[in-house]
Amino acid sequence: MQCNICEVRCEIGGCSMGRCGAYVCTGDNIAQCPGMGYLGAYPISIEAVPLLHYYPSGKFLQVFSTGCNFQCPGCMARVLASSRPLNQLALKPSQIVEKALQQNCLGVVSTMNEPAANYYLFRNLAVKAKEQGLLAGCSTNCYFTEETLEELGQLVDFMNVGIKGYSDRSYMNCGVPSSAPVFRNLSKLFDMGVHVETSIVYSRGNEEEMIKVAEAVAEISPTIPLQVMRFLPFGYAPMELEPSIGEAEKLCSSLRKHVDYVYLFNSPGTELLGTYCSECGSPLIEREFQEFMGSRFVKVSYKCGCGNSIPVKGTTANESFSETGFMDGHRVVQAFRMVHAVLTCLDIRDDKLVDFWMDDKLMDVWREVSDTRTLIHIHKMTQQPHSYLDFIELVAKKANVPKKGGKLVSFIRSRLEIVQNIAAEDEGCKKAYYCMGSPLFALNAERMENNLVTLSGGISINKQLQKKGKPGVNVSPAFINEHNPEAIFISSFLSRPLNEFYELCQKYGIHADAVKKRQVYAVPAAWDFGNPRWILGLLYITDKLHPGKLGIDLKEEADDFYMQFYGMRFKEAMPNRSFHRPSSGIWPRHAMRCTHA
């Protein structure tokens, strides 16, 4: 029987549950897979969806489940998109609405996985939310059929539509034949009065596609916000496809010739998270990077001196809601990836499977640690080098592989002792500054990266910061110059090429010793946070702060770690932004599998 929820139009029946793995055939009907529900419900600020022109700073309950009808390379939410339903963790729509009301949320929003994979579930949620006076919306690839969209458009108040590109080729890369349904649906939603914002991933080389998308959106309405996400290679895609923040900023300037409001995400320190007047270009709203997919207000003005106003729907909250620890969907996925990273080093790997679904062992461990109390505990453990060892032992215990956990802990502990001895013997402590993406975006004082600096005998000037934020806060050039760090480290996650970094230092008037002596260091990818490779990052930092004292060949040390815990040599590994493992450059069988509609 054909499923008509999305334009993939899978045949459902027998053993087939469709591409998204979420539907079954029951007689003459297609139904949601039995037991399907939401894996989590966490209050977030609406900017984390992300939506920037809708109830600014409003508190919404974010929900997510499993499954997706697309197969996008480098998907940051692959662990959810490719997972099967987890009945044991399922929350039903009535429970979600009750939670939203209890926590004084304005509404509910489905994110992280594709709502087309849970359409009947989401439809039920939207109806129940409306009955209680709540707003309802989602982030989606918007590949719905016309008949589905006609119904859905009557139920939702807002959507973030993720556009993959303008050409059919860009959609073929995600396993579907055409881009036409997306632009058709976007136009229909706008005409129906649904608040829509769009997002698109920018990878190096697809600049023409980006321009064509902006032109197509402008034809519907130039007031529809366009959010640009820099492509980050989480999976098997090469690092060369990741544009620098500077390259993305230049592209955004070109896109503004077509649409009125263009925003640049996952780029700490950029000024392009702000809103500028579409008539005269004056800055009206200043925002700073809050997390991978979020932002927060610094300064707000909706009306320009020239008389032009920003089209924002809904009231602005008096106080911006801020989540703690891993308590929102994006950071829950980050916590999942951290668990995944340790399990990979313990030789429990999803790439050994021939099946498309995630490893049952991984999901079993996730069930054991995904309650709120344990997630808060994990957040604390993963910020300190020594307590991270407790995190490894926790995961190894839940996975029933304590001996393998002990081997990993032993490797890390022996290197910790080496670093601590060097720090104790070398009296020449250097001041260091840790930033992410921009010299003006400082990582928070309590984060793991700054604790690595302290453990290696450095003096982290970030510890002077009182401001809180995730994962950091904007600082002034004066802060850096006054504390005068002798070394600057750029985060390995959202980084910036050294040539761009030095250019920004000149632009901002940063003249600390680290800049003058060219002692700014880009930490190797995934070596300082989120996975056990931070021990290599610690050795890297120690070598820079204590030149000639480490007595370890870092390449040989990396080879040792990679062979023991990834089964490959360091020089054979392709760097990526994934927490769980570097890429071998060979796609696992389950990642290459073609799912037939």
Coordinates of C-alpha atoms in Angstrom, one line a residue:
M1 CA 0.0 0.0 0.0
Q2 CA 1.4 3.4 -0.9
C3 CA 2.1 6.0 1.8
N4 CA 1.1 9.5 0.8
I5 CA 2.5 11.4 3.7
C6 CA 5.6 12.6 1.8
E7 CA 6.6 12.7 -1.9
V8 CA 8.8 9.6 -1.5
R9 CA 5.5 7.7 -1.5
C10 CA 6.9 4.4 -0.1
E11 CA 5.1 1.1 -0.5
I12 CA 4.2 -0.1 3.0
G13 CA 3.3 -3.7 3.6
G14 CA 4.8 -7.0 4.7
C15 CA 8.2 -6.3 6.2
S16 CA 8.5 -2.8 4.8
M17 CA 7.9 0.1 7.1
G18 CA 9.0 2.7 4.6
R19 CA 12.2 4.7 4.2
C20 CA 11.7 6.4 7.6
G21 CA 11.0 3.1 9.3
A22 CA 8.0 4.5 11.2
Y23 CA 4.8 3.2 9.5
V24 CA 3.0 -0.1 9.2
C25 CA 0.1 -1.3 7.1
T26 CA -3.1 -2.3 9.0
G27 CA -5.7 -3.6 6.7
D28 CA -6.7 -0.8 4.4
N29 CA -4.8 1.9 6.3
I30 CA -1.3 3.0 7.0
A31 CA -0.6 3.7 10.7
Q32 CA 2.2 4.9 12.9
C33 CA 4.4 2.2 14.1
P34 CA 2.9 0.8 17.3
G35 CA 4.3 2.4 20.4
M36 CA 5.9 5.3 18.6
G37 CA 6.3 8.3 20.8
Y38 CA 8.6 11.1 21.6
L39 CA 12.0 10.4 23.2
G40 CA 12.3 13.7 25.0
A41 CA 10.6 16.9 25.9
Y42 CA 12.8 19.8 27.0
P43 CA 12.0 23.5 27.4
I44 CA 14.0 25.7 25.0
S45 CA 14.2 29.3 23.8
I46 CA 12.6 29.6 20.4
E47 CA 15.9 30.8 19.0
A48 CA 17.2 27.2 19.5
V49 CA 14.8 25.8 16.9
P50 CA 16.0 28.1 15.3
L51 CA 13.4 30.8 14.7
L52 CA 14.4 34.5 15.0
H53 CA 11.2 36.4 13.9
Y54 CA 8.7 34.5 16.0
Y55 CA 7.9 35.2 19.7
P56 CA 11.5 36.2 20.4
S57 CA 13.0 34.6 23.5
G58 CA 9.8 32.7 24.0
K59 CA 9.8 29.4 25.9
F60 CA 8.7 26.3 24.0
L61 CA 8.7 22.6 24.7
Q62 CA 11.0 20.9 22.2
V63 CA 10.2 17.3 21.3
F64 CA 11.8 14.7 19.1
S65 CA 11.5 11.1 18.1
T66 CA 13.2 8.9 15.5
G67 CA 13.2 8.5 11.8
C68 CA 13.6 10.6 8.6
N69 CA 12.6 10.3 5.0
F70 CA 15.9 11.8 3.8
Q71 CA 19.4 10.3 3.8
C72 CA 21.6 13.4 3.9
P73 CA 25.4 13.0 4.1
G74 CA 26.9 14.5 7.2
C75 CA 23.7 14.7 9.1
M76 CA 24.3 16.0 12.6
A77 CA 21.2 14.2 13.9
R78 CA 22.0 10.8 12.3
V79 CA 21.7 9.0 15.6
L80 CA 18.0 10.0 15.7
A81 CA 17.3 10.0 12.0
S82 CA 18.5 6.4 11.5
S83 CA 17.2 4.9 14.7
R84 CA 14.2 2.7 15.0
P85 CA 11.4 3.5 17.5
L86 CA 12.2 3.1 21.2
N87 CA 8.9 2.2 22.8
Q88 CA 10.4 2.1 26.3
L89 CA 11.1 5.8 26.3
A90 CA 8.0 7.0 24.4
L91 CA 6.1 10.0 25.6
K92 CA 2.6 10.4 24.2
P93 CA 1.1 13.7 22.9
S94 CA -1.1 14.1 26.0
Q95 CA 1.9 13.8 28.2
I96 CA 3.8 16.4 26.1
V97 CA 0.9 18.9 26.3
E98 CA 0.7 18.4 30.1
K99 CA 4.5 19.0 30.4
A100 CA 4.2 22.2 28.3
L101 CA 1.4 23.6 30.5
Q102 CA 3.2 22.7 33.7
Q103 CA 6.4 24.4 32.5
N104 CA 4.5 27.5 31.3
C105 CA 5.6 27.1 27.7
L106 CA 4.0 29.1 24.8
G107 CA 3.8 26.0 22.7
V108 CA 5.4 22.8 21.4
V109 CA 7.9 22.3 18.6
S110 CA 9.1 19.1 16.9
T111 CA 12.8 19.2 16.0
M112 CA 15.9 17.0 15.5
N113 CA 14.2 14.3 13.5
E114 CA 11.8 14.7 10.6
P115 CA 8.1 15.1 11.5
A116 CA 7.1 13.4 8.3
A117 CA 8.4 10.2 9.9
N118 CA 6.0 10.7 12.8
Y119 CA 3.2 12.5 11.0
Y120 CA 0.2 10.9 12.8
L121 CA 2.0 11.4 16.1
F122 CA 2.8 15.0 15.4
R123 CA -0.7 15.7 14.0
N124 CA -2.2 14.3 17.3
L125 CA 0.2 16.5 19.3
A126 CA -0.7 19.6 17.3
V127 CA -4.4 19.0 17.8
K128 CA -4.1 18.5 21.5
A129 CA -1.8 21.5 21.8
K130 CA -4.4 23.7 20.1
E131 CA -7.1 22.5 22.3
Q132 CA -5.1 23.8 25.3
G133 CA -4.3 27.1 23.7
L134 CA -0.7 26.3 22.9
L135 CA 1.2 27.1 19.7
A136 CA 2.5 24.2 17.6
G137 CA 5.2 24.0 15.0
C138 CA 8.2 22.1 13.7
S139 CA 11.5 22.1 11.8
T140 CA 11.1 20.0 8.7
N141 CA 12.6 19.2 5.2
C142 CA 9.0 20.0 4.0
Y143 CA 8.8 17.1 1.5
F144 CA 5.1 16.6 2.3
T145 CA 2.6 15.7 -0.4
E146 CA 0.1 18.4 -1.3
E147 CA -2.7 16.6 0.5
T148 CA -0.7 16.2 3.7
L149 CA 0.4 19.9 3.6
E150 CA -3.2 21.0 3.2
E151 CA -4.1 19.3 6.5
L152 CA -0.8 20.2 8.3
G153 CA -1.0 23.8 7.3
Q154 CA -4.3 24.1 9.2
L155 CA -2.7 22.7 12.4
V156 CA 0.7 24.4 12.7
D157 CA 1.5 28.0 13.6
F158 CA 5.2 28.1 12.5
M159 CA 7.8 26.1 10.7
N160 CA 11.5 26.2 10.0
V161 CA 11.9 24.7 6.5
G162 CA 15.3 23.1 5.9
I163 CA 16.2 23.6 2.2
K164 CA 18.9 21.3 0.8
G165 CA 19.5 23.4 -2.4
Y166 CA 17.8 24.7 -5.5
S167 CA 18.6 22.0 -8.0
D168 CA 17.2 18.5 -8.2
R169 CA 20.8 17.2 -7.9
S170 CA 21.1 18.7 -4.4
Y171 CA 18.0 16.7 -3.4
M172 CA 19.2 13.5 -5.1
N173 CA 22.2 13.7 -2.7
C174 CA 19.6 13.2 0.0
G175 CA 17.9 10.3 -1.7
V176 CA 14.9 12.1 -3.2
P177 CA 14.3 13.1 -6.8
S178 CA 13.4 16.8 -6.9
S179 CA 13.4 20.1 -5.1
A180 CA 10.1 21.2 -6.5
P181 CA 7.9 19.9 -3.6
V182 CA 9.8 22.0 -1.1
F183 CA 9.4 25.3 -2.8
R184 CA 5.8 24.5 -3.7
N185 CA 5.1 23.7 0.0
L186 CA 6.9 26.7 1.3
S187 CA 4.8 29.0 -1.0
K188 CA 1.6 27.3 0.1
L189 CA 2.5 27.6 3.8
F190 CA 3.3 31.3 3.5
D191 CA -0.1 31.9 1.7
M192 CA -1.9 30.0 4.4
G193 CA -0.5 32.4 7.0
V194 CA 1.9 30.0 8.7
H195 CA 5.0 31.7 10.0
V196 CA 7.9 30.3 8.0
E197 CA 11.6 30.7 8.2
T198 CA 14.1 28.8 6.1
S199 CA 17.5 27.3 6.7
I200 CA 20.1 25.9 4.4
V201 CA 23.5 24.3 4.8
Y202 CA 26.4 25.9 3.0
S203 CA 29.2 23.6 1.9
R204 CA 32.2 24.9 0.0
G205 CA 31.5 24.8 -3.7
N206 CA 27.7 25.2 -3.6
E207 CA 27.6 29.0 -3.6
E208 CA 25.5 29.2 -6.9
E209 CA 22.9 26.9 -5.3
M210 CA 22.7 29.2 -2.3
I211 CA 22.1 32.2 -4.5
K212 CA 19.4 30.4 -6.4
V213 CA 17.7 29.4 -3.2
A214 CA 17.7 33.0 -2.0
E215 CA 16.2 34.1 -5.3
A216 CA 13.5 31.4 -5.1
V217 CA 12.6 32.4 -1.5
A218 CA 12.5 36.0 -2.5
E219 CA 9.9 35.2 -5.2
I220 CA 7.6 33.9 -2.4
S221 CA 8.5 36.8 -0.1
P222 CA 11.8 38.6 0.5
T223 CA 10.8 39.0 4.2
I224 CA 11.1 35.2 4.8
P225 CA 14.3 34.9 7.0
L226 CA 17.1 32.7 5.5
Q227 CA 19.3 31.0 8.0
V228 CA 22.7 29.8 6.7
M229 CA 24.3 26.9 8.5
R230 CA 27.9 26.1 7.7
F231 CA 28.4 22.5 6.7
L232 CA 30.3 20.6 9.4
P233 CA 31.6 17.1 8.5
F234 CA 30.2 14.9 11.2
G235 CA 30.3 11.7 9.2
Y236 CA 32.3 10.6 6.2
A237 CA 32.3 13.9 4.2
P238 CA 35.8 15.4 3.8
M239 CA 36.8 18.5 5.9
E240 CA 37.5 20.4 2.6
L241 CA 33.7 20.9 2.3
E242 CA 33.5 22.9 5.5
P243 CA 33.6 26.6 4.6
S244 CA 35.4 28.9 7.0
I245 CA 33.4 31.5 9.0
G246 CA 34.9 34.2 6.9
E247 CA 33.9 32.5 3.6
A248 CA 30.3 32.1 5.0
E249 CA 30.2 35.8 6.0
K250 CA 31.1 36.8 2.4
L251 CA 28.4 34.6 1.0
C252 CA 25.7 36.0 3.4
S253 CA 26.5 39.5 2.1
S254 CA 25.7 38.2 -1.4
L255 CA 22.5 36.6 -0.3
R256 CA 21.3 39.9 1.2
K257 CA 20.9 41.3 -2.2
H258 CA 17.9 39.0 -2.7
V259 CA 16.3 38.4 0.7
D260 CA 15.9 41.0 3.5
Y261 CA 17.1 38.9 6.4
V262 CA 20.0 36.5 6.3
Y263 CA 21.5 35.0 9.4
L264 CA 24.7 33.0 9.9
F265 CA 24.6 30.1 12.5
N266 CA 27.3 27.8 14.0
S267 CA 29.8 30.6 13.6
P268 CA 30.8 32.0 17.1
G269 CA 31.7 35.7 17.1
T270 CA 30.1 36.5 13.8
E271 CA 28.1 39.8 13.6
L272 CA 25.7 38.1 11.1
L273 CA 23.5 36.7 13.8
G274 CA 22.2 40.2 14.2
T275 CA 19.3 41.8 12.3
Y276 CA 19.9 44.7 10.1
C277 CA 17.4 47.2 8.6
S278 CA 16.4 46.0 5.1
E279 CA 16.1 49.6 3.9
C280 CA 19.2 51.4 5.2
G281 CA 21.3 48.5 6.7
S282 CA 21.5 49.9 10.2
P283 CA 22.0 47.3 13.0
L284 CA 18.8 46.8 14.9
I285 CA 19.1 43.5 16.9
E286 CA 22.4 42.3 18.2
R287 CA 22.6 38.6 19.1
E288 CA 25.5 36.4 20.1
F289 CA 26.2 32.7 19.6
Q290 CA 24.4 30.6 22.3
E291 CA 24.9 27.1 21.1
F292 CA 25.3 25.1 17.8
M293 CA 21.8 26.1 16.7
G294 CA 20.9 29.0 18.9
S295 CA 21.5 32.6 19.8
R296 CA 20.5 35.1 22.5
F297 CA 19.7 38.8 22.5
V298 CA 22.3 41.4 23.4
K299 CA 20.5 44.5 22.2
V300 CA 17.0 44.8 20.6
S301 CA 15.2 47.4 18.5
Y302 CA 12.4 46.5 16.1
K303 CA 12.0 49.9 14.5
C304 CA 14.8 51.7 12.6
G305 CA 15.4 55.4 12.7
C306 CA 14.6 55.5 9.0
G307 CA 11.1 54.4 9.8
N308 CA 11.3 50.8 8.6
S309 CA 10.2 48.0 11.0
I310 CA 11.3 44.4 11.3
P311 CA 8.5 41.9 10.6
V312 CA 8.3 39.9 13.9
K313 CA 5.3 37.9 14.8
G314 CA 4.3 37.5 18.5
T315 CA 5.4 39.3 21.7
T316 CA 9.0 39.3 23.0
A317 CA 9.5 37.6 26.3
N318 CA 10.6 39.9 29.1
E319 CA 13.4 37.5 30.0
S320 CA 15.2 35.1 27.8
F321 CA 14.8 31.4 28.8
S322 CA 18.1 29.6 29.2
E323 CA 18.5 25.8 29.6
T324 CA 21.0 24.1 31.9
G325 CA 23.4 21.3 31.1
F326 CA 22.2 19.0 28.4
M327 CA 18.6 19.9 28.9
D328 CA 17.4 20.7 25.4
G329 CA 17.1 18.5 22.3
H330 CA 20.3 19.6 20.6
R331 CA 22.4 19.1 23.7
V332 CA 20.7 15.8 24.5
V333 CA 22.0 14.7 21.1
Q334 CA 25.4 16.0 22.1
A335 CA 25.2 13.9 25.2
F336 CA 24.2 10.9 23.1
R337 CA 27.3 11.5 20.9
M338 CA 29.5 11.7 24.0
V339 CA 28.2 8.3 25.1
H340 CA 28.6 7.0 21.6
A341 CA 32.2 8.3 21.5
V342 CA 33.1 6.2 24.6
L343 CA 31.3 3.1 23.4
T344 CA 33.2 3.4 20.1
C345 CA 36.5 3.4 22.0
L346 CA 35.2 0.3 23.9
D347 CA 34.8 -1.5 20.5
I348 CA 31.0 -1.2 20.4
R349 CA 30.6 0.4 17.0
D350 CA 27.6 0.9 14.8
D351 CA 29.8 0.7 11.7
K352 CA 30.3 -3.0 12.3
L353 CA 26.6 -3.6 11.5
V354 CA 25.2 -4.6 8.1
D355 CA 21.8 -3.3 9.2
F356 CA 20.8 0.4 8.7
W357 CA 19.6 0.8 12.3
M358 CA 21.8 1.9 15.1
D359 CA 23.5 -0.7 17.3
D360 CA 21.1 -2.1 19.9
K361 CA 23.9 -2.0 22.5
L362 CA 24.3 1.8 22.0
M363 CA 20.5 2.3 22.4
D364 CA 20.4 0.0 25.5
V365 CA 23.1 2.1 27.1
W366 CA 21.3 5.3 26.2
R367 CA 18.2 4.0 27.9
E368 CA 20.3 3.6 31.1
V369 CA 21.7 7.1 31.1
S370 CA 19.0 9.3 29.5
D371 CA 17.1 10.3 32.6
T372 CA 17.4 13.9 33.7
R373 CA 19.4 13.3 36.8
T374 CA 22.0 11.2 35.0
L375 CA 22.3 13.7 32.1
I376 CA 23.0 16.5 34.6
H377 CA 25.6 14.2 36.2
I378 CA 27.2 13.5 32.8
H379 CA 27.4 17.2 32.0
K380 CA 29.4 17.8 35.1
M381 CA 31.7 14.7 34.7
T382 CA 32.6 15.6 31.1
Q383 CA 33.9 19.1 32.0
Q384 CA 36.8 17.9 34.2
P385 CA 39.7 15.6 33.0
H386 CA 39.7 13.4 36.1
S387 CA 35.9 13.1 36.4
Y388 CA 35.8 12.2 32.7
L389 CA 37.4 8.9 33.8
D390 CA 34.3 8.3 36.0
F391 CA 32.2 8.9 32.9
I392 CA 34.1 6.2 31.0
E393 CA 33.6 3.8 33.9
L394 CA 29.9 4.6 34.0
V395 CA 29.4 3.9 30.3
A396 CA 31.6 0.8 30.4
K397 CA 29.5 -0.5 33.4
K398 CA 26.2 0.1 31.6
A399 CA 27.6 -1.6 28.5
N400 CA 28.8 -4.5 30.6
V401 CA 32.4 -4.1 29.4
P402 CA 34.3 -2.9 32.5
K403 CA 37.6 -4.4 31.4
K404 CA 37.6 -2.5 28.2
G405 CA 36.6 0.6 30.1
G406 CA 39.6 0.0 32.4
K407 CA 42.0 -0.2 29.5
L408 CA 40.8 3.2 28.2
V409 CA 41.0 4.8 31.7
S410 CA 44.5 3.4 32.2
F411 CA 45.7 4.9 29.0
I412 CA 44.4 8.3 29.8
R413 CA 45.4 8.2 33.5
S414 CA 49.0 7.4 32.6
R415 CA 49.2 10.5 30.3
L416 CA 47.5 12.7 32.9
E417 CA 50.3 11.8 35.3
I418 CA 53.0 12.8 32.7
V419 CA 51.3 16.2 32.2
Q420 CA 50.9 16.8 35.9
N421 CA 54.6 16.1 36.5
I422 CA 55.6 18.5 33.8
A423 CA 53.3 21.2 35.2
A424 CA 54.8 20.7 38.7
E425 CA 58.4 20.8 37.5
D426 CA 58.2 23.8 35.1
E427 CA 57.8 27.0 37.1
G428 CA 57.3 29.2 34.0
C429 CA 53.5 29.2 33.9
K430 CA 52.1 30.8 30.8
K431 CA 48.8 32.7 30.5
A432 CA 46.5 31.2 27.9
Y433 CA 43.2 32.2 26.3
Y434 CA 40.7 29.7 24.8
C435 CA 38.3 30.9 22.1
M436 CA 35.9 29.4 19.6
G437 CA 35.5 30.6 16.0
S438 CA 36.5 34.2 16.8
P439 CA 39.1 35.9 19.0
L440 CA 36.2 37.7 20.7
F441 CA 34.2 34.6 21.6
A442 CA 35.6 33.1 24.8
L443 CA 34.8 29.6 26.0
N444 CA 33.2 29.6 29.5
A445 CA 35.5 29.3 32.5
E446 CA 34.2 25.9 33.6
R447 CA 34.5 24.1 30.3
M448 CA 36.8 21.1 29.7
E449 CA 39.1 23.1 27.3
N450 CA 40.0 25.6 30.0
N451 CA 40.5 22.9 32.5
L452 CA 42.9 21.2 30.1
V453 CA 44.9 24.4 30.1
T454 CA 44.9 24.5 33.9
L455 CA 45.9 20.9 34.3
S456 CA 48.8 21.4 31.9
G457 CA 50.2 24.2 34.1
G458 CA 48.9 27.1 32.2
I459 CA 46.9 30.1 33.6
S460 CA 43.6 30.3 31.9
I461 CA 42.5 33.9 31.6
N462 CA 39.0 32.6 30.8
K463 CA 38.7 31.8 34.5
Q464 CA 38.4 35.6 35.0
L465 CA 35.0 35.6 33.2
Q466 CA 31.9 35.9 35.3
K467 CA 29.4 35.8 32.5
K468 CA 27.6 32.5 31.8
G469 CA 26.5 31.1 28.4
K470 CA 26.7 28.1 26.3
P471 CA 29.4 27.4 25.3
G472 CA 30.8 30.8 25.8
V473 CA 30.4 34.6 25.7
N474 CA 31.6 37.6 23.7
V475 CA 34.4 39.6 25.2
S476 CA 36.0 42.9 24.2
P477 CA 39.5 43.3 22.7
A478 CA 40.4 45.1 25.9
F479 CA 39.8 42.0 27.9
I480 CA 42.3 40.0 25.8
N481 CA 44.9 42.8 25.7
E482 CA 44.7 43.6 29.5
H483 CA 45.3 39.9 30.4
N484 CA 47.9 39.6 27.7
P485 CA 47.9 35.8 27.1
E486 CA 51.2 34.3 25.8
A487 CA 49.3 31.5 24.0
I488 CA 45.8 31.4 22.3
F489 CA 44.0 28.2 21.6
I490 CA 41.2 27.9 19.0
S491 CA 38.6 25.3 19.8
S492 CA 38.8 22.2 17.6
F493 CA 35.0 22.2 17.1
L494 CA 33.9 25.5 15.6
S495 CA 37.2 26.8 14.5
R496 CA 38.6 29.4 12.2
P497 CA 41.7 29.2 9.9
L498 CA 44.8 30.9 11.4
N499 CA 45.1 33.4 8.6
E500 CA 41.5 34.6 9.2
F501 CA 42.1 34.7 12.9
Y502 CA 45.2 36.9 12.7
E503 CA 43.3 39.2 10.3
L504 CA 40.5 39.6 12.8
C505 CA 43.0 40.3 15.6
Q506 CA 44.4 43.2 13.5
K507 CA 40.9 44.4 12.7
Y508 CA 39.9 44.4 16.4
G509 CA 43.2 45.8 17.7
I510 CA 44.2 42.7 19.6
H511 CA 47.9 43.0 20.3
A512 CA 48.5 40.4 23.1
D513 CA 51.9 38.6 23.1
A514 CA 50.3 35.5 21.7
V515 CA 49.4 37.4 18.6
K516 CA 52.6 39.4 18.2
K517 CA 54.7 36.2 18.7
R518 CA 52.4 34.2 16.4
Q519 CA 51.6 31.7 19.2
V520 CA 48.0 31.1 18.2
Y521 CA 47.2 27.4 17.9
A522 CA 44.3 25.6 16.2
V523 CA 43.7 22.5 18.2
P524 CA 43.4 19.4 15.9
A525 CA 39.8 18.4 15.1
A526 CA 37.9 16.7 17.9
W527 CA 40.9 16.7 20.2
D528 CA 39.7 18.9 23.1
F529 CA 36.1 18.1 23.9
G530 CA 33.3 15.5 23.6
N531 CA 35.3 12.3 23.3
P532 CA 38.3 10.5 24.8
R533 CA 40.6 12.1 22.3
W534 CA 40.8 15.1 24.6
I535 CA 43.8 13.3 26.1
L536 CA 45.7 14.0 22.9
G537 CA 44.5 17.6 23.0
L538 CA 45.9 17.9 26.5
L539 CA 49.3 16.6 25.3
Y540 CA 49.1 19.1 22.4
I541 CA 48.4 22.0 24.8
T542 CA 51.1 20.9 27.2
D543 CA 53.6 20.8 24.3
K544 CA 52.8 24.4 23.4
L545 CA 52.9 25.8 26.9
H546 CA 56.1 23.9 27.8
P547 CA 58.1 23.7 24.6
G548 CA 60.6 20.8 24.6
K549 CA 59.4 19.4 28.0
L550 CA 56.8 16.8 26.9
G551 CA 59.3 14.3 25.6
I552 CA 56.6 12.6 23.6
D553 CA 56.2 12.4 19.8
L554 CA 52.6 13.5 19.4
K555 CA 52.1 11.7 16.0
E556 CA 53.4 8.4 17.5
E557 CA 51.1 8.9 20.6
A558 CA 48.2 9.6 18.3
D559 CA 49.0 6.5 16.3
D560 CA 49.0 4.5 19.6
F561 CA 45.7 5.8 20.7
Y562 CA 44.0 5.5 17.3
M563 CA 45.2 1.9 16.8
Q564 CA 44.1 0.8 20.3
F565 CA 40.7 2.4 20.3
Y566 CA 39.7 3.0 16.6
G567 CA 41.6 0.2 14.9
M568 CA 43.4 2.6 12.5
R569 CA 46.5 4.6 12.4
F570 CA 46.4 8.3 13.0
K571 CA 47.8 9.1 9.5
E572 CA 45.1 6.8 8.0
A573 CA 42.2 8.7 9.7
M574 CA 40.4 11.5 7.9
P575 CA 39.7 14.3 10.4
N576 CA 36.0 15.3 10.9
R577 CA 33.9 17.1 13.5
S578 CA 32.4 13.9 14.9
F579 CA 32.7 13.2 18.6
H580 CA 32.3 9.5 18.2
R581 CA 35.2 8.7 15.9
P582 CA 37.4 9.9 13.0
S583 CA 36.6 8.7 9.6
S584 CA 38.5 5.9 7.9
G585 CA 37.4 7.3 4.5
I586 CA 35.5 4.0 3.9
W587 CA 31.8 4.2 4.2
P588 CA 30.3 1.4 6.4
R589 CA 27.9 -0.9 4.7
H590 CA 24.8 0.4 6.6
A591 CA 25.7 4.0 5.6
M592 CA 25.8 3.1 1.9
R593 CA 22.7 1.0 1.9
C594 CA 20.1 2.2 -0.6
T595 CA 16.6 2.3 1.0
H596 CA 14.0 1.6 -1.6
A597 CA 10.8 3.6 -1.7

